[in-house]
Tab-separated table of C-alpha atoms in Angstrom:
chain	number	residue	atom	x	y	z
G	1	UNK	CA	13.281	-27.362	-71.607
G	2	UNK	CA	12.443	-28.424	-68.056
G	3	UNK	CA	10.996	-25.776	-65.760
G	4	UNK	CA	12.670	-24.818	-62.433
G	5	UNK	CA	9.566	-26.079	-60.630
G	6	UNK	CA	10.350	-29.626	-61.750
G	7	UNK	CA	13.870	-29.335	-60.324
G	8	UNK	CA	12.627	-27.929	-57.015
G	9	UNK	CA	10.175	-30.809	-56.674
G	10	UNK	CA	12.760	-33.548	-57.228
G	11	UNK	CA	13.577	-35.844	-54.315
G	12	UNK	CA	16.404	-37.880	-55.874
G	13	UNK	CA	19.121	-36.846	-58.326
G	14	UNK	CA	20.918	-39.425	-60.454
G	15	UNK	CA	23.819	-39.413	-62.892
G	16	UNK	CA	23.595	-41.606	-65.989
G	17	UNK	CA	26.132	-43.154	-68.344
G	18	UNK	CA	24.668	-41.064	-71.155
G	19	UNK	CA	25.819	-37.829	-69.471
G	20	UNK	CA	22.357	-36.803	-68.288
G	21	UNK	CA	21.442	-35.551	-64.845
G	22	UNK	CA	18.051	-36.930	-63.842
G	23	UNK	CA	15.744	-35.446	-61.218
G	24	UNK	CA	12.994	-37.722	-59.904
G	25	UNK	CA	9.823	-36.668	-58.118
G	26	UNK	CA	8.788	-39.775	-56.217
G	27	UNK	CA	5.291	-38.541	-55.416
G	28	UNK	CA	4.448	-38.077	-59.085
G	29	UNK	CA	6.647	-40.946	-60.326
G	30	UNK	CA	8.106	-38.519	-62.841
G	31	UNK	CA	11.707	-38.056	-64.005
G	32	UNK	CA	13.173	-35.002	-65.722
G	33	UNK	CA	16.404	-34.980	-67.766
G	34	UNK	CA	18.900	-32.127	-67.644
G	35	UNK	CA	21.871	-31.598	-69.922
G	36	UNK	CA	24.392	-28.867	-70.623
G	37	UNK	CA	22.941	-26.467	-73.189
G	38	UNK	CA	21.896	-27.961	-76.510
G	39	UNK	CA	24.704	-30.510	-76.585
G	40	UNK	CA	23.816	-34.006	-77.695
G	41	UNK	CA	23.890	-36.935	-75.305
G	42	UNK	CA	27.247	-38.753	-75.311
G	43	UNK	CA	28.777	-41.566	-73.297
G	44	UNK	CA	32.071	-39.661	-73.327
G	45	UNK	CA	30.392	-37.302	-70.862
G	46	UNK	CA	29.061	-39.995	-68.532
G	47	UNK	CA	28.425	-38.864	-64.963
G	48	UNK	CA	30.800	-40.717	-62.626
G	49	UNK	CA	30.664	-38.644	-59.414
G	50	UNK	CA	28.227	-36.258	-57.733
G	51	UNK	CA	28.023	-34.186	-54.556
G	52	UNK	CA	26.065	-31.284	-53.111
G	53	UNK	CA	27.553	-27.906	-53.921
G	54	UNK	CA	26.391	-26.264	-50.679
G	55	UNK	CA	24.886	-27.088	-47.299
G	56	UNK	CA	21.417	-26.002	-48.405
G	57	UNK	CA	21.321	-28.611	-51.209
G	58	UNK	CA	20.501	-25.945	-53.771
G	59	UNK	CA	23.413	-26.839	-56.071
G	60	UNK	CA	24.860	-30.091	-57.406
G	61	UNK	CA	28.393	-30.688	-58.621
G	62	UNK	CA	28.519	-33.252	-61.436
G	63	UNK	CA	31.802	-34.898	-62.444
G	64	UNK	CA	31.872	-36.207	-66.016
G	65	UNK	CA	34.060	-38.706	-67.818
G	66	UNK	CA	35.586	-36.004	-70.049
G	67	UNK	CA	37.232	-34.360	-67.023
G	68	UNK	CA	34.773	-31.507	-66.598
G	69	UNK	CA	32.878	-30.642	-63.411
G	70	UNK	CA	29.533	-28.945	-63.970
G	71	UNK	CA	27.538	-26.904	-61.476
G	72	UNK	CA	23.769	-27.411	-61.587
G	73	UNK	CA	21.434	-24.915	-59.917
G	74	UNK	CA	18.244	-26.499	-58.606
G	75	UNK	CA	16.554	-23.113	-58.212
G	76	UNK	CA	17.207	-22.212	-61.869
G	77	UNK	CA	16.758	-25.753	-63.173
G	78	UNK	CA	19.856	-25.697	-65.399
G	79	UNK	CA	23.643	-25.943	-65.494
G	80	UNK	CA	25.197	-22.568	-64.756
G	81	UNK	CA	28.945	-23.236	-64.762
G	82	UNK	CA	31.539	-25.678	-66.103
G	83	UNK	CA	35.100	-26.142	-64.842
G	84	UNK	CA	37.829	-28.093	-66.577
G	85	UNK	CA	39.407	-30.382	-63.961
G	86	UNK	CA	41.514	-32.623	-66.159
G	87	UNK	CA	44.482	-34.248	-64.514
G	88	UNK	CA	45.598	-37.812	-64.086
G	89	UNK	CA	43.949	-40.699	-65.883
G	90	UNK	CA	40.610	-42.377	-65.494
G	91	UNK	CA	37.188	-41.271	-64.367
G	92	UNK	CA	36.329	-39.313	-61.251
G	93	UNK	CA	35.991	-41.611	-58.245
G	94	UNK	CA	35.271	-38.858	-55.748
G	95	UNK	CA	34.083	-35.269	-55.584
G	96	UNK	CA	33.637	-32.902	-52.629
G	97	UNK	CA	33.798	-29.268	-51.552
G	98	UNK	CA	36.272	-27.833	-49.029
G	99	UNK	CA	35.437	-24.252	-48.054
G	100	UNK	CA	35.160	-22.599	-51.470
G	101	UNK	CA	37.457	-25.056	-53.252
G	102	UNK	CA	36.678	-28.157	-55.269
G	103	UNK	CA	38.345	-31.480	-54.415
G	104	UNK	CA	38.581	-34.199	-57.066
G	105	UNK	CA	40.139	-37.644	-57.247
G	106	UNK	CA	40.606	-39.844	-60.319
G	107	UNK	CA	41.289	-43.554	-60.723
G	108	UNK	CA	45.015	-43.072	-61.377
G	109	UNK	CA	45.402	-41.714	-57.835
G	110	UNK	CA	45.689	-37.949	-58.368
G	111	UNK	CA	43.798	-36.115	-55.624
G	112	UNK	CA	43.650	-32.399	-56.309
G	113	UNK	CA	42.341	-29.339	-54.469
G	114	UNK	CA	41.359	-26.662	-56.978
G	115	UNK	CA	41.977	-23.204	-55.465
G	116	UNK	CA	40.893	-19.880	-56.905
G	117	UNK	CA	44.477	-19.286	-58.010
G	118	UNK	CA	45.922	-22.146	-60.055
G	119	UNK	CA	49.370	-21.760	-58.458
G	120	UNK	CA	47.858	-22.642	-55.065
G	121	UNK	CA	46.359	-25.960	-56.186
G	122	UNK	CA	47.257	-28.934	-53.968
G	123	UNK	CA	48.090	-32.282	-55.576
G	124	UNK	CA	48.379	-35.572	-53.674
G	125	UNK	CA	49.317	-38.981	-55.048
G	126	UNK	CA	47.172	-41.451	-53.106
G	127	UNK	CA	48.171	-44.569	-55.084
G	128	UNK	CA	46.903	-46.133	-58.295
G	129	UNK	CA	43.721	-48.108	-58.780
G	130	UNK	CA	41.528	-45.842	-56.639
G	131	UNK	CA	37.878	-46.891	-56.507
G	132	UNK	CA	36.448	-44.286	-54.133
G	133	UNK	CA	37.174	-41.081	-52.259
G	134	UNK	CA	34.914	-39.990	-49.416
G	135	UNK	CA	34.843	-36.822	-47.307
G	136	UNK	CA	34.300	-36.791	-43.553
G	137	UNK	CA	31.123	-34.720	-42.996
G	138	UNK	CA	32.194	-33.685	-39.473
G	139	UNK	CA	35.775	-32.850	-40.500
G	140	UNK	CA	35.586	-31.648	-44.131
G	141	UNK	CA	39.376	-31.406	-44.452
G	142	UNK	CA	39.666	-35.183	-43.914
G	143	UNK	CA	39.111	-37.540	-46.852
G	144	UNK	CA	39.473	-41.304	-47.186
G	145	UNK	CA	40.711	-43.138	-50.276
G	146	UNK	CA	41.070	-46.783	-51.264
G	147	UNK	CA	41.037	-49.093	-54.248
G	148	UNK	CA	42.443	-52.222	-55.828
G	149	UNK	CA	45.707	-53.118	-54.109
G	150	UNK	CA	45.413	-49.688	-52.522
G	151	UNK	CA	44.655	-49.933	-48.817
G	152	UNK	CA	42.451	-47.517	-46.911
G	153	UNK	CA	44.094	-44.163	-46.193
G	154	UNK	CA	42.856	-41.020	-44.452
G	155	UNK	CA	44.317	-37.697	-45.582
G	156	UNK	CA	44.373	-34.264	-43.983
G	157	UNK	CA	44.088	-31.784	-46.841
G	158	UNK	CA	45.641	-29.082	-44.678
G	159	UNK	CA	48.767	-31.232	-44.217
G	160	UNK	CA	48.845	-33.507	-47.273
G	161	UNK	CA	52.437	-34.731	-47.008
G	162	UNK	CA	51.549	-38.079	-45.407
G	163	UNK	CA	48.267	-39.841	-44.594
G	164	UNK	CA	47.134	-39.484	-40.984
G	165	UNK	CA	45.961	-43.110	-41.077
G	166	UNK	CA	46.985	-46.019	-43.271
G	167	UNK	CA	45.277	-49.359	-42.813
G	168	UNK	CA	47.205	-52.592	-42.605
G	169	UNK	CA	46.155	-55.670	-44.512
G	170	UNK	CA	44.577	-58.529	-42.592
G	171	UNK	CA	46.626	-61.587	-41.690
G	172	UNK	CA	47.179	-64.392	-44.171
G	173	UNK	CA	44.410	-66.897	-44.674
G	174	UNK	CA	44.358	-70.509	-43.431
G	175	UNK	CA	46.604	-71.492	-46.346
G	176	UNK	CA	49.087	-68.794	-45.265
G	177	UNK	CA	48.377	-66.878	-48.461
G	178	UNK	CA	48.210	-63.114	-48.660
G	179	UNK	CA	44.674	-61.702	-48.749
G	180	UNK	CA	44.252	-59.322	-51.724
G	181	UNK	CA	43.218	-55.701	-51.075
G	182	UNK	CA	40.278	-54.205	-52.944
G	183	UNK	CA	38.488	-51.335	-51.194
G	184	UNK	CA	35.365	-50.421	-53.182
G	185	UNK	CA	33.577	-47.896	-50.963
G	186	UNK	CA	33.809	-46.351	-47.486
G	187	UNK	CA	31.947	-44.130	-45.044
G	188	UNK	CA	32.875	-42.229	-41.869
G	189	UNK	CA	30.848	-43.061	-38.779
G	190	UNK	CA	29.397	-39.889	-37.217
G	191	UNK	CA	30.606	-38.971	-33.762
G	192	UNK	CA	33.782	-41.046	-34.001
G	193	UNK	CA	36.886	-41.624	-36.087
G	194	UNK	CA	35.749	-45.058	-37.239
G	195	UNK	CA	35.495	-45.915	-40.934
G	196	UNK	CA	33.405	-48.615	-42.595
G	197	UNK	CA	34.517	-50.123	-45.899
G	198	UNK	CA	33.222	-52.732	-48.321
G	199	UNK	CA	35.547	-54.724	-50.544
G	200	UNK	CA	35.541	-56.443	-53.885
G	201	UNK	CA	35.946	-59.731	-52.004
G	202	UNK	CA	32.466	-59.484	-50.353
G	203	UNK	CA	33.760	-58.193	-46.990
G	204	UNK	CA	32.524	-55.394	-44.737
G	205	UNK	CA	35.217	-54.038	-42.409
G	206	UNK	CA	35.275	-51.537	-39.581
G	207	UNK	CA	38.474	-49.588	-38.873
G	208	UNK	CA	39.212	-47.528	-35.773
G	209	UNK	CA	42.197	-45.165	-36.224
G	210	UNK	CA	42.247	-44.475	-32.476
G	211	UNK	CA	43.276	-48.091	-31.785
G	212	UNK	CA	46.958	-49.045	-31.904
G	213	UNK	CA	46.332	-51.752	-34.481
G	214	UNK	CA	45.745	-50.661	-38.039
G	215	UNK	CA	43.831	-53.791	-38.981
G	216	UNK	CA	40.031	-53.869	-38.968
G	217	UNK	CA	38.403	-54.266	-35.563
G	218	UNK	CA	35.363	-55.998	-37.090
G	219	UNK	CA	34.821	-57.963	-40.271
G	220	UNK	CA	31.743	-59.538	-41.835
G	221	UNK	CA	31.152	-61.268	-45.158
G	222	UNK	CA	28.089	-61.156	-47.365
G	223	UNK	CA	27.415	-63.250	-50.451
G	224	UNK	CA	30.008	-64.373	-52.962
G	225	UNK	CA	30.183	-61.375	-55.286
G	226	UNK	CA	32.054	-58.049	-55.082
G	227	UNK	CA	30.426	-55.381	-52.953
G	228	UNK	CA	30.173	-52.161	-54.951
G	229	UNK	CA	28.400	-49.557	-52.789
G	230	UNK	CA	27.850	-48.764	-49.116
G	231	UNK	CA	25.814	-46.360	-46.997
G	232	UNK	CA	25.100	-45.963	-43.277
G	233	UNK	CA	21.610	-46.190	-41.781
G	234	UNK	CA	20.229	-43.149	-39.907
G	235	UNK	CA	21.257	-44.575	-36.511
G	236	UNK	CA	24.760	-45.411	-37.846
G	237	UNK	CA	24.565	-48.855	-36.243
G	238	UNK	CA	24.213	-50.688	-39.558
G	239	UNK	CA	25.479	-50.443	-43.105
G	240	UNK	CA	23.544	-51.097	-46.305
G	241	UNK	CA	25.726	-52.729	-48.964
G	242	UNK	CA	25.072	-53.687	-52.582
G	243	UNK	CA	26.871	-56.192	-54.782
G	244	UNK	CA	27.700	-56.581	-58.455
G	245	UNK	CA	25.047	-59.301	-58.688
G	246	UNK	CA	22.245	-57.078	-57.434
G	247	UNK	CA	22.101	-58.264	-53.823
G	248	UNK	CA	21.437	-55.609	-51.165
G	249	UNK	CA	21.718	-56.340	-47.444
G	250	UNK	CA	21.814	-54.587	-44.080
G	251	UNK	CA	24.830	-55.516	-41.923
G	252	UNK	CA	24.966	-54.888	-38.171
G	253	UNK	CA	28.199	-53.017	-37.359
G	254	UNK	CA	28.090	-53.917	-33.652
G	255	UNK	CA	27.990	-57.700	-33.997
G	256	UNK	CA	29.026	-58.143	-37.614
G	257	UNK	CA	25.988	-60.176	-38.634
G	258	UNK	CA	23.433	-60.022	-41.411
G	259	UNK	CA	20.183	-58.341	-40.357
G	260	UNK	CA	18.041	-58.433	-43.499
G	261	UNK	CA	18.111	-58.501	-47.291
G	262	UNK	CA	16.273	-56.166	-49.651
G	263	UNK	CA	14.698	-57.695	-52.743
G	264	UNK	CA	13.677	-56.577	-56.206
G	265	UNK	CA	17.046	-55.958	-57.879
G	266	UNK	CA	18.066	-57.234	-61.298
G	267	UNK	CA	21.551	-55.836	-61.947
G	268	UNK	CA	24.765	-54.549	-60.447
G	269	UNK	CA	24.270	-51.870	-57.787
G	270	UNK	CA	26.313	-48.724	-58.442
G	271	UNK	CA	25.143	-46.345	-55.710
G	272	UNK	CA	23.313	-46.529	-52.372
G	273	UNK	CA	22.317	-43.717	-50.039
G	274	UNK	CA	20.252	-43.787	-46.857
G	275	UNK	CA	18.111	-40.868	-45.769
G	276	UNK	CA	19.690	-39.135	-42.736
G	277	UNK	CA	16.439	-39.223	-40.728
G	278	UNK	CA	13.779	-41.340	-42.427
G	279	UNK	CA	14.082	-45.155	-42.600
G	280	UNK	CA	14.536	-45.060	-46.368
G	281	UNK	CA	17.365	-46.139	-48.646
G	282	UNK	CA	17.686	-45.254	-52.342
G	283	UNK	CA	19.687	-47.356	-54.774
G	284	UNK	CA	20.405	-47.492	-58.486
G	285	UNK	CA	22.541	-49.460	-60.925
G	286	UNK	CA	22.838	-51.104	-64.283
G	287	UNK	CA	19.235	-52.289	-64.476
G	288	UNK	CA	18.166	-48.632	-65.040
G	289	UNK	CA	15.796	-48.527	-62.068
G	290	UNK	CA	15.716	-46.214	-59.083
G	291	UNK	CA	14.437	-48.039	-56.018
G	292	UNK	CA	13.544	-46.709	-52.591
G	293	UNK	CA	13.113	-49.296	-49.824
G	294	UNK	CA	11.791	-48.992	-46.297
G	295	UNK	CA	14.457	-50.255	-43.913
G	296	UNK	CA	11.979	-51.243	-41.203
G	297	UNK	CA	9.565	-53.301	-43.292
G	298	UNK	CA	11.889	-54.195	-46.222
G	299	UNK	CA	9.092	-52.943	-48.444
G	300	UNK	CA	9.783	-51.413	-51.861
G	301	UNK	CA	8.234	-47.947	-51.555
G	302	UNK	CA	9.119	-46.502	-54.961
G	303	UNK	CA	10.392	-47.878	-58.250
G	304	UNK	CA	11.055	-45.656	-61.279
G	305	UNK	CA	12.440	-46.732	-64.650
G	306	UNK	CA	14.945	-44.176	-65.986
G	307	UNK	CA	15.974	-45.664	-69.378
G	308	UNK	CA	19.763	-45.300	-68.825
G	309	UNK	CA	22.417	-47.036	-66.787
G	310	UNK	CA	22.863	-45.155	-63.527
G	311	UNK	CA	26.212	-44.536	-61.820
G	312	UNK	CA	25.516	-42.317	-58.810
G	313	UNK	CA	22.732	-40.652	-56.855
G	314	UNK	CA	21.965	-37.976	-54.279
G	315	UNK	CA	18.977	-38.272	-51.952
G	316	UNK	CA	17.391	-35.071	-50.682
G	317	UNK	CA	17.636	-34.814	-46.892
G	318	UNK	CA	14.294	-33.055	-46.301
G	319	UNK	CA	12.431	-34.753	-43.476
G	320	UNK	CA	8.844	-34.299	-44.672
G	321	UNK	CA	9.247	-34.772	-48.410
G	322	UNK	CA	7.150	-37.936	-48.350
G	323	UNK	CA	4.225	-36.064	-46.770
G	324	UNK	CA	4.284	-33.211	-49.279
G	325	UNK	CA	0.978	-32.548	-50.978
G	326	UNK	CA	0.750	-32.880	-54.694
G	327	UNK	CA	-0.272	-29.239	-55.157
G	328	UNK	CA	0.680	-28.116	-58.649
G	329	UNK	CA	3.144	-25.277	-58.801
G	330	UNK	CA	2.579	-22.005	-60.593
G	331	UNK	CA	4.580	-23.121	-63.603
G	332	UNK	CA	2.719	-26.382	-63.797
G	333	UNK	CA	-0.631	-24.577	-63.596
G	334	UNK	CA	0.388	-22.220	-66.395
G	335	UNK	CA	1.484	-25.169	-68.538
G	336	UNK	CA	-1.862	-26.893	-67.959
G	337	UNK	CA	-3.780	-23.690	-68.746
G	338	UNK	CA	-1.855	-23.169	-71.977
G	339	UNK	CA	-2.544	-26.757	-72.957
G	340	UNK	CA	-6.273	-26.331	-72.232
G	341	UNK	CA	-6.414	-23.091	-74.266
G	342	UNK	CA	-4.699	-24.825	-77.156
G	343	UNK	CA	-7.178	-27.702	-77.027
G	344	UNK	CA	-10.123	-25.261	-76.920
G	345	UNK	CA	-8.756	-23.362	-79.914
G	346	UNK	CA	-8.396	-26.550	-81.931
G	347	UNK	CA	-11.851	-27.694	-80.900
G	348	UNK	CA	-13.483	-24.386	-81.883
G	349	UNK	CA	-11.769	-24.341	-85.270
G	350	UNK	CA	-13.160	-27.736	-86.225
G	351	UNK	CA	-15.998	-27.830	-88.765
G	352	UNK	CA	-19.351	-28.913	-87.422
G	353	UNK	CA	-20.603	-31.998	-89.210
G	354	UNK	CA	-24.312	-32.857	-89.009
G	355	UNK	CA	-25.045	-36.500	-89.489
G	356	UNK	CA	-28.080	-37.206	-91.695
G	357	UNK	CA	-30.279	-40.045	-90.628
G	358	UNK	CA	-31.497	-42.411	-93.328
G	359	UNK	CA	-35.239	-42.050	-93.848
G	360	UNK	CA	-37.305	-45.155	-93.338
G	361	UNK	CA	-39.719	-46.138	-96.143
G	362	UNK	CA	-43.312	-45.231	-95.293
G	363	UNK	CA	-46.224	-47.449	-96.422
G	364	UNK	CA	-48.473	-45.802	-99.075
G	365	UNK	CA	-51.770	-46.971	-97.594
G	366	UNK	CA	-53.303	-48.942	-94.804
G	367	UNK	CA	-53.699	-51.879	-97.161
G	368	UNK	CA	-49.999	-51.931	-97.964
G	369	UNK	CA	-49.253	-51.621	-94.294
G	370	UNK	CA	-51.466	-54.574	-93.538
G	371	UNK	CA	-49.904	-56.612	-96.312
G	372	UNK	CA	-46.424	-55.651	-95.018
G	373	UNK	CA	-47.251	-56.797	-91.520
G	374	UNK	CA	-48.927	-59.922	-92.841
G	375	UNK	CA	-45.880	-60.871	-94.880
G	376	UNK	CA	-43.681	-60.585	-91.810
G	377	UNK	CA	-45.952	-62.769	-89.684
G	378	UNK	CA	-44.785	-66.348	-89.456
G	379	UNK	CA	-46.792	-68.871	-91.366
G	380	UNK	CA	-48.694	-71.372	-89.297
G	381	UNK	CA	-48.233	-74.985	-90.168
G	382	UNK	CA	-51.404	-76.932	-90.820
G	383	UNK	CA	-52.039	-79.815	-88.555
G	384	UNK	CA	-52.998	-83.041	-90.340
G	385	UNK	CA	-55.239	-85.315	-88.369
G	386	UNK	CA	-54.665	-88.944	-88.978
G	387	UNK	CA	-57.878	-90.896	-89.472
G	388	UNK	CA	-57.902	-94.577	-88.818
G	389	UNK	CA	-59.368	-96.501	-91.703
């Protein structure tokens, strides 16, 4: 069983298709698996959504494919609570906390606020085919939803009768054909009401609910494959997007142009998250690797193989985690000491074996010694002098 010290030292948390929660210490390049009790690993319990359980990032809420939401305590290093949140159909596509209540959304479009009393639960039908639900960090009672043929909507959970914003599809293309809707991910821009989305048709769009028009005020395209994940850079002037082919790029949200591409990917990207202060971005996907890139130099800072397909991640927001010393914790020191004592005990219990050297034959007399040396000496060849006759 993993010690709490390993959980406290983790910088990135990831959810896998096998139902495991993985904590990764980037300084030590070490990953630790966590599961509920002694239950076996199952794909029916795949992790599909994650969020922090509190503002201090001491708890993690994990949404699983079987409809359960599990609470993981980082301080204790284990799961401490499980809540059955079944309702609707499909996997969780969003998870967040509002005051002391849990908010969930599934692919069939059922958004539900789980109150302490079941009779006070709030249910909202946001439309079928939902791909993502995101909470506004500055206004926690506002959430955005969108999916396949399900346009972007912003909901006020205090007044859930109608969405406070509903996006309008872009105009028809140059063939006068309707442009399909497929919102894959979205983020709220801090300090404003603007929302950034990425689509399954390789588009990045910026919406401004304060404008009279409900269409995007900015649009950019990247690549030819569906965009699957999105995150904002620390300055909120750019967005990092990943595609189903494994392409990751930084898009400028002021001019709508491509700034740079990040390399080293080999599979579909499922989750991306930028650090709120440091110029770092963490990403994971189907190639089973966690990667952390530097946004300034495009350099791959960390790469950890985690053995399972990864669906989601949470990046710790500590500012100085990369400068932390590798001082072993008390638990780690005790583990090392126990291991050393065990090795000493095994070593002391081993039987001492004395190797006997083979005795060399001694000559019986000086004469034999001389004959022995003479026999080893090389024989000299006799020179034959040719005499002319």
